[in-house]
mmCIF file with all atom_site columns, C-alpha atoms in Angstrom:
data_model
loop_
_atom_site.group_PDB
_atom_site.id
_atom_site.type_symbol
_atom_site.label_atom_id
_atom_site.label_alt_id
_atom_site.label_comp_id
_atom_site.label_asym_id
_atom_site.label_entity_id
_atom_site.label_seq_id
_atom_site.pdbx_PDB_ins_code
_atom_site.Cartn_x
_atom_site.Cartn_y
_atom_site.Cartn_z
_atom_site.occupancy
_atom_site.B_iso_or_equiv
_atom_site.pdbx_formal_charge
_atom_site.auth_seq_id
_atom_site.auth_comp_id
_atom_site.auth_asym_id
_atom_site.auth_atom_id
_atom_site.pdbx_PDB_model_num
ATOM 1  C CA . MET A 1 1  ? -2.640 47.538 24.270 1.00 93.00 ? 1  MET A CA 1
ATOM 2  C CA . ARG A 1 2  ? -1.629 44.004 25.190 1.00 95.00 ? 2  ARG A CA 1
ATOM 3  C CA . ASP A 1 3  ? 1.104  44.080 22.516 1.00 95.00 ? 3  ASP A CA 1
ATOM 4  C CA . GLN A 1 4  ? 2.321  47.491 23.698 1.00 96.00 ? 4  GLN A CA 1
ATOM 5  C CA . LEU A 1 5  ? 2.603  46.257 27.272 1.00 97.00 ? 5  LEU A CA 1
ATOM 6  C CA . GLY A 1 6  ? 4.509  43.220 26.005 1.00 97.00 ? 6  GLY A CA 1
ATOM 7  C CA . ARG A 1 7  ? 6.947  45.497 24.177 1.00 97.00 ? 7  ARG A CA 1
ATOM 8  C CA . LEU A 1 8  ? 7.454  47.516 27.361 1.00 96.00 ? 8  LEU A CA 1
ATOM 9  C CA . LEU A 1 9  ? 8.293  44.334 29.239 1.00 97.00 ? 9  LEU A CA 1
ATOM 10 C CA . ASP A 1 10 ? 10.736 43.300 26.492 1.00 97.00 ? 10 ASP A CA 1
ATOM 11 C CA . ARG A 1 11 ? 12.445 46.712 26.421 1.00 97.00 ? 11 ARG A CA 1
ATOM 12 C CA . GLY A 1 12 ? 12.671 46.749 30.212 1.00 96.00 ? 12 GLY A CA 1
ATOM 13 C CA . ARG A 1 13 ? 14.916 43.671 30.058 1.00 95.00 ? 13 ARG A CA 1
ATOM 14 C CA . ARG A 1 14 ? 17.574 45.546 28.111 1.00 96.00 ? 14 ARG A CA 1
ATOM 15 C CA . PRO A 1 15 ? 20.706 46.444 30.075 1.00 94.00 ? 15 PRO A CA 1
ATOM 16 C CA . HIS A 1 16 ? 20.448 50.240 29.816 1.00 92.00 ? 16 HIS A CA 1
ATOM 17 C CA . VAL A 1 17 ? 16.659 50.603 30.028 1.00 95.00 ? 17 VAL A CA 1
ATOM 18 C CA . THR A 1 18 ? 14.803 51.266 33.265 1.00 96.00 ? 18 THR A CA 1
ATOM 19 C CA . ILE A 1 19 ? 11.014 51.325 33.319 1.00 97.00 ? 19 ILE A CA 1
ATOM 20 C CA . GLN A 1 20 ? 9.195  52.481 36.413 1.00 97.00 ? 20 GLN A CA 1
ATOM 21 C CA . VAL A 1 21 ? 5.450  52.841 36.870 1.00 96.00 ? 21 VAL A CA 1
ATOM 22 C CA . LEU A 1 22 ? 3.874  55.574 38.923 1.00 92.00 ? 22 LEU A CA 1
ATOM 23 C CA . PRO A 1 23 ? 0.466  54.221 39.950 1.00 88.00 ? 23 PRO A CA 1
ATOM 24 C CA . SER A 1 24 ? -2.491 56.415 39.062 1.00 86.00 ? 24 SER A CA 1
ATOM 25 C CA . ASP A 1 25 ? -3.592 56.484 42.703 1.00 87.00 ? 25 ASP A CA 1
ATOM 26 C CA . SER A 1 26 ? -0.295 58.055 43.837 1.00 85.00 ? 26 SER A CA 1
ATOM 27 C CA . PRO A 1 27 ? -0.475 61.338 45.740 1.00 83.00 ? 27 PRO A CA 1
ATOM 28 C CA . PRO A 1 28 ? 0.195  64.557 43.809 1.00 83.00 ? 28 PRO A CA 1
ATOM 29 C CA . HIS A 1 29 ? 3.715  64.669 42.409 1.00 79.00 ? 29 HIS A CA 1
ATOM 30 C CA . VAL A 1 30 ? 6.003  66.875 40.351 1.00 78.00 ? 30 VAL A CA 1
ATOM 31 C CA . GLY A 1 31 ? 5.372  64.793 37.220 1.00 76.00 ? 31 GLY A CA 1
ATOM 32 C CA . GLN A 1 32 ? 1.933  66.340 36.947 1.00 79.00 ? 32 GLN A CA 1
ATOM 33 C CA . MET A 1 33 ? 3.451  69.719 36.163 1.00 81.00 ? 33 MET A CA 1
ATOM 34 C CA . GLY A 1 34 ? 4.427  68.712 32.635 1.00 84.00 ? 34 GLY A CA 1
ATOM 35 C CA . SER A 1 35 ? 6.959  66.654 30.798 1.00 89.00 ? 35 SER A CA 1
ATOM 36 C CA . TYR A 1 36 ? 10.581 67.400 30.070 1.00 92.00 ? 36 TYR A CA 1
ATOM 37 C CA . SER A 1 37 ? 13.696 65.575 28.927 1.00 93.00 ? 37 SER A CA 1
ATOM 38 C CA . LEU A 1 38 ? 16.893 65.712 30.931 1.00 93.00 ? 38 LEU A CA 1
ATOM 39 C CA . LEU A 1 39 ? 19.817 65.202 28.571 1.00 92.00 ? 39 LEU A CA 1
ATOM 40 C CA . SER A 1 40 ? 22.885 64.112 30.520 1.00 88.00 ? 40 SER A CA 1
ATOM 41 C CA . PHE A 1 41 ? 26.357 63.517 29.241 1.00 81.00 ? 41 PHE A CA 1
ATOM 42 C CA . GLU A 1 42 ? 28.942 61.321 30.953 1.00 79.00 ? 42 GLU A CA 1
ATOM 43 C CA . ASP A 1 43 ? 31.773 63.710 30.138 1.00 72.00 ? 43 ASP A CA 1
ATOM 44 C CA . GLY A 1 44 ? 30.533 66.427 32.498 1.00 64.00 ? 44 GLY A CA 1
ATOM 45 C CA . ALA A 1 45 ? 27.486 67.436 34.498 1.00 59.00 ? 45 ALA A CA 1
ATOM 46 C CA . ASP A 1 46 ? 27.864 71.058 33.413 1.00 72.00 ? 46 ASP A CA 1
ATOM 47 C CA . LEU A 1 47 ? 26.943 69.989 29.880 1.00 85.00 ? 47 LEU A CA 1
ATOM 48 C CA . ASP A 1 48 ? 23.514 68.707 30.932 1.00 91.00 ? 48 ASP A CA 1
ATOM 49 C CA . VAL A 1 49 ? 20.497 70.319 29.264 1.00 95.00 ? 49 VAL A CA 1
ATOM 50 C CA . VAL A 1 50 ? 16.760 70.152 29.916 1.00 96.00 ? 50 VAL A CA 1
ATOM 51 C CA . HIS A 1 51 ? 14.386 70.212 26.952 1.00 96.00 ? 51 HIS A CA 1
ATOM 52 C CA . VAL A 1 52 ? 10.848 71.428 27.687 1.00 94.00 ? 52 VAL A CA 1
ATOM 53 C CA . GLU A 1 53 ? 8.389  71.239 24.811 1.00 91.00 ? 53 GLU A CA 1
ATOM 54 C CA . SER A 1 54 ? 4.965  72.817 24.661 1.00 88.00 ? 54 SER A CA 1
ATOM 55 C CA . LEU A 1 55 ? 2.315  72.982 21.979 1.00 89.00 ? 55 LEU A CA 1
ATOM 56 C CA . THR A 1 56 ? 3.803  76.026 20.270 1.00 94.00 ? 56 THR A CA 1
ATOM 57 C CA . SER A 1 57 ? 7.422  76.223 21.381 1.00 94.00 ? 57 SER A CA 1
ATOM 58 C CA . ALA A 1 58 ? 10.394 74.547 23.009 1.00 95.00 ? 58 ALA A CA 1
ATOM 59 C CA . LEU A 1 59 ? 12.744 75.676 25.737 1.00 95.00 ? 59 LEU A CA 1
ATOM 60 C CA . TYR A 1 60 ? 16.295 74.531 26.407 1.00 96.00 ? 60 TYR A CA 1
ATOM 61 C CA . VAL A 1 61 ? 17.394 75.033 30.012 1.00 96.00 ? 61 VAL A CA 1
ATOM 62 C CA . GLU A 1 62 ? 21.176 75.178 30.292 1.00 94.00 ? 62 GLU A CA 1
ATOM 63 C CA . ASP A 1 63 ? 21.908 77.057 33.515 1.00 94.00 ? 63 ASP A CA 1
ATOM 64 C CA . PRO A 1 64 ? 23.365 74.462 35.912 1.00 91.00 ? 64 PRO A CA 1
ATOM 65 C CA . ALA A 1 65 ? 21.266 75.667 38.864 1.00 94.00 ? 65 ALA A CA 1
ATOM 66 C CA . ASP A 1 66 ? 18.070 75.380 36.818 1.00 95.00 ? 66 ASP A CA 1
ATOM 67 C CA . VAL A 1 67 ? 19.094 71.985 35.453 1.00 93.00 ? 67 VAL A CA 1
ATOM 68 C CA . ASP A 1 68 ? 19.581 70.853 39.071 1.00 93.00 ? 68 ASP A CA 1
ATOM 69 C CA . VAL A 1 69 ? 15.948 71.773 39.821 1.00 93.00 ? 69 VAL A CA 1
ATOM 70 C CA . TYR A 1 70 ? 14.781 69.472 37.030 1.00 93.00 ? 70 TYR A CA 1
ATOM 71 C CA . ARG A 1 71 ? 17.223 66.746 38.088 1.00 92.00 ? 71 ARG A CA 1
ATOM 72 C CA . ASP A 1 72 ? 15.897 66.923 41.663 1.00 93.00 ? 72 ASP A CA 1
ATOM 73 C CA . ALA A 1 73 ? 12.309 66.747 40.387 1.00 92.00 ? 73 ALA A CA 1
ATOM 74 C CA . PHE A 1 74 ? 13.216 63.660 38.347 1.00 91.00 ? 74 PHE A CA 1
ATOM 75 C CA . GLU A 1 75 ? 14.791 61.970 41.367 1.00 92.00 ? 75 GLU A CA 1
ATOM 76 C CA . ARG A 1 76 ? 11.707 62.683 43.496 1.00 91.00 ? 76 ARG A CA 1
ATOM 77 C CA . LEU A 1 77 ? 9.468  61.258 40.778 1.00 91.00 ? 77 LEU A CA 1
ATOM 78 C CA . ARG A 1 78 ? 11.665 58.176 40.440 1.00 92.00 ? 78 ARG A CA 1
ATOM 79 C CA . ALA A 1 79 ? 11.609 57.657 44.216 1.00 92.00 ? 79 ALA A CA 1
ATOM 80 C CA . ALA A 1 80 ? 7.788  57.860 44.255 1.00 91.00 ? 80 ALA A CA 1
ATOM 81 C CA . ALA A 1 81 ? 7.412  55.278 41.473 1.00 94.00 ? 81 ALA A CA 1
ATOM 82 C CA . LEU A 1 82 ? 7.395  51.519 41.879 1.00 96.00 ? 82 LEU A CA 1
ATOM 83 C CA . SER A 1 83 ? 10.778 49.814 41.675 1.00 97.00 ? 83 SER A CA 1
ATOM 84 C CA . PRO A 1 84 ? 11.714 48.478 38.229 1.00 97.00 ? 84 PRO A CA 1
ATOM 85 C CA . GLU A 1 85 ? 10.924 44.931 39.409 1.00 97.00 ? 85 GLU A CA 1
ATOM 86 C CA . HIS A 1 86 ? 7.529  45.880 40.862 1.00 97.00 ? 86 HIS A CA 1
ATOM 87 C CA . SER A 1 87 ? 6.828  47.961 37.763 1.00 98.00 ? 87 SER A CA 1
ATOM 88 C CA . ALA A 1 88 ? 7.437  44.944 35.520 1.00 98.00 ? 88 ALA A CA 1
ATOM 89 C CA . ASP A 1 89 ? 5.116  42.900 37.737 1.00 97.00 ? 89 ASP A CA 1
ATOM 90 C CA . ARG A 1 90 ? 2.428  45.601 37.498 1.00 96.00 ? 90 ARG A CA 1
ATOM 91 C CA . ILE A 1 91 ? 2.753  45.824 33.717 1.00 97.00 ? 91 ILE A CA 1
ATOM 92 C CA . ALA A 1 92 ? 2.522  42.032 33.409 1.00 97.00 ? 92 ALA A CA 1
ATOM 93 C CA . GLN A 1 93 ? -0.541 42.001 35.681 1.00 96.00 ? 93 GLN A CA 1
ATOM 94 C CA . ILE A 1 94 ? -2.280 44.680 33.631 1.00 95.00 ? 94 ILE A CA 1
ATOM 95 C CA . ARG A 1 95 ? -1.314 42.845 30.426 1.00 96.00 ? 95 ARG A CA 1
ATOM 96 C CA . GLU A 1 96 ? -2.935 39.636 31.712 1.00 94.00 ? 96 GLU A CA 1
ATOM 97 C CA . HIS A 1 97 ? -6.262 41.431 32.141 1.00 93.00 ? 97 HIS A CA 1
ATOM 98 C CA . THR A 1 98 ? -6.112 43.238 28.781 1.00 88.00 ? 98 THR A CA 1
ATOM 99 C CA . THR A 1 99 ? -7.670 41.811 25.654 1.00 74.00 ? 99 THR A CA 1
#
């Protein structure tokens, strides 16, 4: 685990990578409802797609209004998480105490 945390810290220093930690003692949040991937394209917001994968299937959400729901959920989750700087500090702290 120590090596994995070190790799996270290394990747977090890359210019287009943002790592944020949501502490386990955080109040209930939208991230507990399941994972999804928001695929955004610079050329136009109306091309954005959400990919939701479950054990037996996958769903692609393309309707702009539905994509906005997922985008809003992502922004709320990001706002609840530690800042990238504090996240790196937390990861480094956990790494120090991991064998």
